[in-house]
mmCIF file of C-alpha atoms in Angstrom:
data_model
loop_
_atom_site.group_PDB
_atom_site.id
_atom_site.type_symbol
_atom_site.label_atom_id
_atom_site.label_comp_id
_atom_site.label_asym_id
_atom_site.label_seq_id
_atom_site.Cartn_x
_atom_site.Cartn_y
_atom_site.Cartn_z
ATOM 1 C CA UNK Z 1 113.955 110.028 121.654
ATOM 2 C CA UNK Z 2 115.800 106.818 122.535
ATOM 3 C CA UNK Z 3 119.004 105.621 120.915
ATOM 4 C CA UNK Z 4 117.296 103.197 118.557
ATOM 5 C CA UNK Z 5 114.882 105.834 117.281
ATOM 6 C CA UNK Z 6 117.754 108.289 116.868
ATOM 7 C CA UNK Z 7 119.684 105.755 114.834
ATOM 8 C CA UNK Z 8 116.687 105.233 112.556
ATOM 9 C CA UNK Z 9 116.210 108.976 112.127
ATOM 10 C CA UNK Z 10 119.831 109.351 111.030
ATOM 11 C CA UNK Z 11 119.367 106.445 108.629
ATOM 12 C CA UNK Z 12 116.373 108.379 107.278
ATOM 13 C CA UNK Z 13 118.728 111.305 106.627
ATOM 14 C CA UNK Z 14 120.972 109.076 104.536
ATOM 15 C CA UNK Z 15 117.978 107.668 102.672
ATOM 16 C CA UNK Z 16 116.612 111.184 102.130
ATOM 17 C CA UNK Z 17 119.781 112.364 100.384
ATOM 18 C CA UNK Z 18 119.979 109.303 98.144
ATOM 19 C CA UNK Z 19 116.276 109.112 97.243
ATOM 20 C CA UNK Z 20 116.096 112.828 96.393
ATOM 21 C CA UNK Z 21 118.865 112.450 93.821
ATOM 22 C CA UNK Z 22 117.237 109.364 92.297
ATOM 23 C CA UNK Z 23 113.831 111.072 92.304
ATOM 24 C CA UNK Z 24 115.143 114.231 90.633
ATOM 25 C CA UNK Z 25 116.989 112.322 87.928
ATOM 26 C CA UNK Z 26 114.027 110.011 87.300
ATOM 27 C CA UNK Z 27 111.395 112.732 87.149
ATOM 28 C CA UNK Z 28 113.280 115.315 85.119
ATOM 29 C CA UNK Z 29 114.346 112.649 82.636
ATOM 30 C CA UNK Z 30 110.669 112.145 81.857
ATOM 31 C CA UNK Z 31 109.678 115.805 81.631
ATOM 32 C CA UNK Z 32 109.835 117.840 78.394
ATOM 33 C CA UNK Z 33 113.359 119.014 77.579
ATOM 34 C CA UNK Z 34 113.520 122.332 75.768
ATOM 35 C CA UNK Z 35 115.371 125.642 75.765
ATOM 36 C CA UNK Z 36 112.955 128.475 76.427
ATOM 37 C CA UNK Z 37 115.432 131.078 75.176
ATOM 38 C CA UNK Z 38 116.274 129.413 71.862
ATOM 39 C CA UNK Z 39 113.357 127.176 70.893
ATOM 40 C CA UNK Z 40 110.357 128.674 69.142
ATOM 41 C CA UNK Z 41 106.807 128.185 70.386
ATOM 42 C CA UNK Z 42 106.193 125.534 67.742
ATOM 43 C CA UNK Z 43 109.331 123.610 68.673
ATOM 44 C CA UNK Z 44 108.484 123.761 72.394
ATOM 45 C CA UNK Z 45 104.945 122.598 71.683
ATOM 46 C CA UNK Z 46 106.225 119.657 69.657
ATOM 47 C CA UNK Z 47 108.714 118.638 72.360
ATOM 48 C CA UNK Z 48 106.070 118.812 75.094
ATOM 49 C CA UNK Z 49 103.696 116.787 72.925
ATOM 50 C CA UNK Z 50 106.319 114.102 72.257
ATOM 51 C CA UNK Z 51 107.191 113.808 75.942
ATOM 52 C CA UNK Z 52 103.559 113.509 77.018
ATOM 53 C CA UNK Z 53 102.784 111.065 74.229
ATOM 54 C CA UNK Z 54 105.529 108.698 75.419
ATOM 55 C CA UNK Z 55 104.322 106.255 78.070
ATOM 56 C CA UNK Z 56 107.923 105.783 79.188
ATOM 57 C CA UNK Z 57 108.427 109.504 79.797
ATOM 58 C CA UNK Z 58 105.120 109.731 81.667
ATOM 59 C CA UNK Z 59 106.084 106.759 83.823
ATOM 60 C CA UNK Z 60 109.400 108.395 84.700
ATOM 61 C CA UNK Z 61 107.680 111.607 85.786
ATOM 62 C CA UNK Z 62 105.173 109.683 87.929
ATOM 63 C CA UNK Z 63 107.736 107.357 89.528
ATOM 64 C CA UNK Z 64 109.929 110.361 90.243
ATOM 65 C CA UNK Z 65 107.018 112.001 92.074
ATOM 66 C CA UNK Z 66 106.545 108.908 94.261
ATOM 67 C CA UNK Z 67 110.252 108.918 95.082
ATOM 68 C CA UNK Z 68 110.192 112.600 96.042
ATOM 69 C CA UNK Z 69 107.243 111.978 98.368
ATOM 70 C CA UNK Z 70 109.209 109.137 99.968
ATOM 71 C CA UNK Z 71 112.207 111.440 100.329
ATOM 72 C CA UNK Z 72 109.958 114.056 101.955
ATOM 73 C CA UNK Z 73 108.887 111.556 104.620
ATOM 74 C CA UNK Z 74 112.536 110.707 105.264
ATOM 75 C CA UNK Z 75 113.321 114.409 105.646
ATOM 76 C CA UNK Z 76 110.650 114.810 108.333
ATOM 77 C CA UNK Z 77 112.108 111.866 110.276
ATOM 78 C CA UNK Z 78 115.619 113.259 109.837
ATOM 79 C CA UNK Z 79 114.592 116.689 111.113
ATOM 80 C CA UNK Z 80 112.984 115.061 114.156
ATOM 81 C CA UNK Z 81 116.276 113.330 114.918
ATOM 82 C CA UNK Z 82 118.232 116.573 114.598
ATOM 83 C CA UNK Z 83 115.767 118.292 116.915
ATOM 84 C CA UNK Z 84 116.242 115.533 119.493
ATOM 85 C CA UNK Z 85 120.022 115.920 119.326
ATOM 86 C CA UNK Z 86 119.813 119.640 120.002
ATOM 87 C CA UNK Z 87 117.517 119.225 122.993
ATOM 88 C CA UNK Z 88 119.486 116.278 124.382
ATOM 89 C CA UNK Z 89 122.673 118.313 124.569
ATOM 90 C CA UNK Z 90 121.109 121.685 125.431
ATOM 91 C CA UNK Z 91 117.458 121.629 126.591
ATOM 92 C CA UNK Z 92 117.338 125.437 126.465
ATOM 93 C CA UNK Z 93 117.562 125.474 122.646
ATOM 94 C CA UNK Z 94 113.826 125.121 122.146
ATOM 95 C CA UNK Z 95 113.680 127.893 119.536
ATOM 96 C CA UNK Z 96 116.428 126.313 117.420
ATOM 97 C CA UNK Z 97 114.819 122.884 117.784
ATOM 98 C CA UNK Z 98 111.445 124.254 116.665
ATOM 99 C CA UNK Z 99 113.085 125.989 113.703
ATOM 100 C CA UNK Z 100 114.743 122.728 112.610
ATOM 101 C CA UNK Z 101 111.400 120.932 112.802
ATOM 102 C CA UNK Z 102 109.592 123.693 110.917
ATOM 103 C CA UNK Z 103 112.209 123.839 108.162
ATOM 104 C CA UNK Z 104 112.091 120.065 107.818
ATOM 105 C CA UNK Z 105 108.300 120.084 107.418
ATOM 106 C CA UNK Z 106 108.401 123.033 104.997
ATOM 107 C CA UNK Z 107 111.137 121.440 102.916
ATOM 108 C CA UNK Z 108 109.258 118.143 102.849
ATOM 109 C CA UNK Z 109 106.084 119.909 101.712
ATOM 110 C CA UNK Z 110 107.938 121.685 98.915
ATOM 111 C CA UNK Z 111 109.549 118.443 97.832
ATOM 112 C CA UNK Z 112 106.344 116.398 97.816
ATOM 113 C CA UNK Z 113 104.106 119.065 96.268
ATOM 114 C CA UNK Z 114 106.705 120.046 93.683
ATOM 115 C CA UNK Z 115 107.157 116.475 92.538
ATOM 116 C CA UNK Z 116 103.393 115.973 92.484
ATOM 117 C CA UNK Z 117 102.751 119.055 90.375
ATOM 118 C CA UNK Z 118 105.376 118.005 87.848
ATOM 119 C CA UNK Z 119 103.601 114.654 87.486
ATOM 120 C CA UNK Z 120 100.107 116.158 87.305
ATOM 121 C CA UNK Z 121 99.735 116.174 83.513
ATOM 122 C CA UNK Z 122 101.502 112.804 82.898
ATOM 123 C CA UNK Z 123 99.371 111.272 85.657
ATOM 124 C CA UNK Z 124 96.144 112.644 84.196
ATOM 125 C CA UNK Z 125 96.996 111.072 80.839
ATOM 126 C CA UNK Z 126 98.198 107.712 82.193
ATOM 127 C CA UNK Z 127 95.674 107.222 85.017
ATOM 128 C CA UNK Z 128 92.810 109.546 84.153
ATOM 129 C CA UNK Z 129 92.541 108.662 80.485
ATOM 130 C CA UNK Z 130 92.928 112.266 79.358
ATOM 131 C CA UNK Z 131 93.973 112.648 75.722
ATOM 132 C CA UNK Z 132 97.498 113.699 74.843
ATOM 133 C CA UNK Z 133 97.269 117.382 73.861
ATOM 134 C CA UNK Z 134 98.181 118.256 70.303
ATOM 135 C CA UNK Z 135 101.366 120.261 69.651
ATOM 136 C CA UNK Z 136 99.495 123.522 69.121
ATOM 137 C CA UNK Z 137 98.097 123.356 72.658
ATOM 138 C CA UNK Z 138 101.147 121.864 74.335
ATOM 139 C CA UNK Z 139 102.978 125.171 74.505
ATOM 140 C CA UNK Z 140 100.658 126.369 77.261
ATOM 141 C CA UNK Z 141 101.002 123.035 79.063
ATOM 142 C CA UNK Z 142 104.761 123.433 79.379
ATOM 143 C CA UNK Z 143 104.144 125.709 82.367
ATOM 144 C CA UNK Z 144 101.906 123.136 84.034
ATOM 145 C CA UNK Z 145 104.226 120.229 83.232
ATOM 146 C CA UNK Z 146 107.007 121.927 85.206
ATOM 147 C CA UNK Z 147 104.886 123.885 87.667
ATOM 148 C CA UNK Z 148 106.598 122.151 90.579
ATOM 149 C CA UNK Z 149 110.010 123.662 89.842
ATOM 150 C CA UNK Z 150 109.511 126.736 92.111
ATOM 151 C CA UNK Z 151 108.555 124.467 95.006
ATOM 152 C CA UNK Z 152 111.522 122.164 94.416
ATOM 153 C CA UNK Z 153 114.208 124.790 93.893
ATOM 154 C CA UNK Z 154 112.869 127.732 95.914
ATOM 155 C CA UNK Z 155 110.833 126.369 98.829
ATOM 156 C CA UNK Z 156 112.778 123.137 99.293
ATOM 157 C CA UNK Z 157 116.136 124.807 98.669
ATOM 158 C CA UNK Z 158 115.569 127.690 101.095
ATOM 159 C CA UNK Z 159 114.077 125.404 103.750
ATOM 160 C CA UNK Z 160 117.142 123.168 103.581
ATOM 161 C CA UNK Z 161 119.404 126.230 103.764
ATOM 162 C CA UNK Z 162 117.634 127.421 106.929
ATOM 163 C CA UNK Z 163 117.715 123.942 108.503
ATOM 164 C CA UNK Z 164 121.434 123.507 107.830
ATOM 165 C CA UNK Z 165 122.193 127.049 109.016
ATOM 166 C CA UNK Z 166 120.423 126.420 112.320
ATOM 167 C CA UNK Z 167 122.327 123.192 112.925
ATOM 168 C CA UNK Z 168 125.605 124.785 111.829
ATOM 169 C CA UNK Z 169 125.281 127.655 114.303
ATOM 170 C CA UNK Z 170 124.644 125.146 117.096
ATOM 171 C CA UNK Z 171 127.545 122.939 115.979
ATOM 172 C CA UNK Z 172 129.982 125.848 116.049
ATOM 173 C CA UNK Z 173 128.887 126.413 119.630
ATOM 174 C CA UNK Z 174 129.605 122.774 120.453
ATOM 175 C CA UNK Z 175 126.003 121.526 120.423
ATOM 176 C CA UNK Z 176 124.294 118.882 118.324
ATOM 177 C CA UNK Z 177 126.946 118.025 115.747
ATOM 178 C CA UNK Z 178 130.746 117.870 115.394
ATOM 179 C CA UNK Z 179 132.224 121.317 114.879
ATOM 180 C CA UNK Z 180 133.635 120.504 111.435
ATOM 181 C CA UNK Z 181 130.111 119.777 110.201
ATOM 182 C CA UNK Z 182 129.201 123.268 111.352
ATOM 183 C CA UNK Z 183 131.873 124.778 109.092
ATOM 184 C CA UNK Z 184 130.962 122.471 106.204
ATOM 185 C CA UNK Z 185 127.328 123.346 106.682
ATOM 186 C CA UNK Z 186 127.805 126.880 105.389
ATOM 187 C CA UNK Z 187 128.667 125.530 101.958
ATOM 188 C CA UNK Z 188 125.419 123.568 102.096
ATOM 189 C CA UNK Z 189 123.560 126.722 103.135
ATOM 190 C CA UNK Z 190 124.980 128.520 100.106
ATOM 191 C CA UNK Z 191 123.974 125.663 97.815
ATOM 192 C CA UNK Z 192 120.408 125.552 99.096
ATOM 193 C CA UNK Z 193 119.953 129.321 98.978
ATOM 194 C CA UNK Z 194 121.286 129.628 95.411
ATOM 195 C CA UNK Z 195 119.523 126.598 93.942
ATOM 196 C CA UNK Z 196 116.546 128.654 92.724
ATOM 197 C CA UNK Z 197 118.482 131.079 90.472
ATOM 198 C CA UNK Z 198 121.223 128.645 89.419
ATOM 199 C CA UNK Z 199 119.407 125.313 89.049
ATOM 200 C CA UNK Z 200 119.431 121.943 90.780
ATOM 201 C CA UNK Z 201 123.169 121.296 90.708
ATOM 202 C CA UNK Z 202 123.890 123.268 93.892
ATOM 203 C CA UNK Z 203 121.239 121.260 95.775
ATOM 204 C CA UNK Z 204 123.849 118.516 95.899
ATOM 205 C CA UNK Z 205 125.597 120.458 98.697
ATOM 206 C CA UNK Z 206 122.800 120.296 101.322
ATOM 207 C CA UNK Z 207 122.095 116.718 100.294
ATOM 208 C CA UNK Z 208 125.736 115.806 100.785
ATOM 209 C CA UNK Z 209 125.650 117.505 104.191
ATOM 210 C CA UNK Z 210 122.598 115.429 105.149
ATOM 211 C CA UNK Z 211 124.381 112.273 104.046
ATOM 212 C CA UNK Z 212 127.450 113.120 106.128
ATOM 213 C CA UNK Z 213 125.403 114.047 109.198
ATOM 214 C CA UNK Z 214 123.372 110.862 108.986
ATOM 215 C CA UNK Z 215 126.484 108.714 108.655
ATOM 216 C CA UNK Z 216 128.455 110.480 111.408
ATOM 217 C CA UNK Z 217 125.617 110.542 113.923
ATOM 218 C CA UNK Z 218 124.953 106.819 113.639
ATOM 219 C CA UNK Z 219 128.305 106.064 115.253
ATOM 220 C CA UNK Z 220 128.039 104.742 118.845
ATOM 221 C CA UNK Z 221 130.057 107.596 120.336
ATOM 222 C CA UNK Z 222 127.774 110.162 118.714
ATOM 223 C CA UNK Z 223 124.737 108.423 120.190
ATOM 224 C CA UNK Z 224 126.096 108.591 123.748
ATOM 225 C CA UNK Z 225 124.513 111.978 124.618
ATOM 226 C CA UNK Z 226 121.075 110.603 123.786
ATOM 227 C CA UNK Z 227 121.770 107.424 125.731
ATOM 228 C CA UNK Z 228 122.776 109.473 128.763
ATOM 229 C CA UNK Z 229 119.663 111.635 128.458
ATOM 230 C CA UNK Z 230 117.411 108.593 128.146
ATOM 231 C CA UNK Z 231 118.993 107.039 131.232
ATOM 232 C CA UNK Z 232 118.607 110.267 133.223
ATOM 233 C CA UNK Z 233 114.940 110.651 132.363
ATOM 234 C CA UNK Z 234 114.001 106.987 132.874
ATOM 235 C CA UNK Z 235 111.808 106.623 135.998
ATOM 236 C CA UNK Z 236 113.404 104.759 138.871
ATOM 237 C CA UNK Z 237 111.372 101.903 140.346
ATOM 238 C CA UNK Z 238 111.082 101.880 144.138
ATOM 239 C CA UNK Z 239 113.299 99.355 145.899
ATOM 240 C CA UNK Z 240 111.505 96.113 146.571
ATOM 241 C CA UNK Z 241 108.632 96.783 144.207
#
């Protein structure tokens, strides 16, 4: 990976962190809002019905899904850049590089599929012409309207935790990232791992880590290892050719 591509991959990391937050806020603002522990079945059914009957709420859920798919693509590009940094500084770290790539792809899949599942019912009504279900039947649809939550908070959260942990271990050994990002990464690992039982708030930690890594690694001095590697691997033309 050349310096220009590396710079773009780090920019993708910054975009990933920002777009995920916007996508989460947009989508979950359009989904039914209820308290499963306090609200009765009738109240939940009415709230789901009102949310699905509102074209504005449906649009928010659908736009949020598009944003999460865009963020997933940015995550894949970001993971590719992190992989290149590991191999540029230590070519023997093929296992760690493969793990970073795999976690990036898994996290992106969870993000895209989770957002898509959450928008499935609003999309069917807005684009497919399906009727808005009546309140008596909306209680069952509450599970489908938020079916993507396990993918967003469990799959995506754990994948990000594993990705950050891999990069943090390498950083503490002086490879890939500044050492202080290795220490800070363990807070992000904790946030990603605990996002499923505690909710989306802790996901801010791995997203903040991604934002910091993207910003720090776009600096010229942090691109020097890749520039040196690219120069070393560039074929030399014969003299006089």
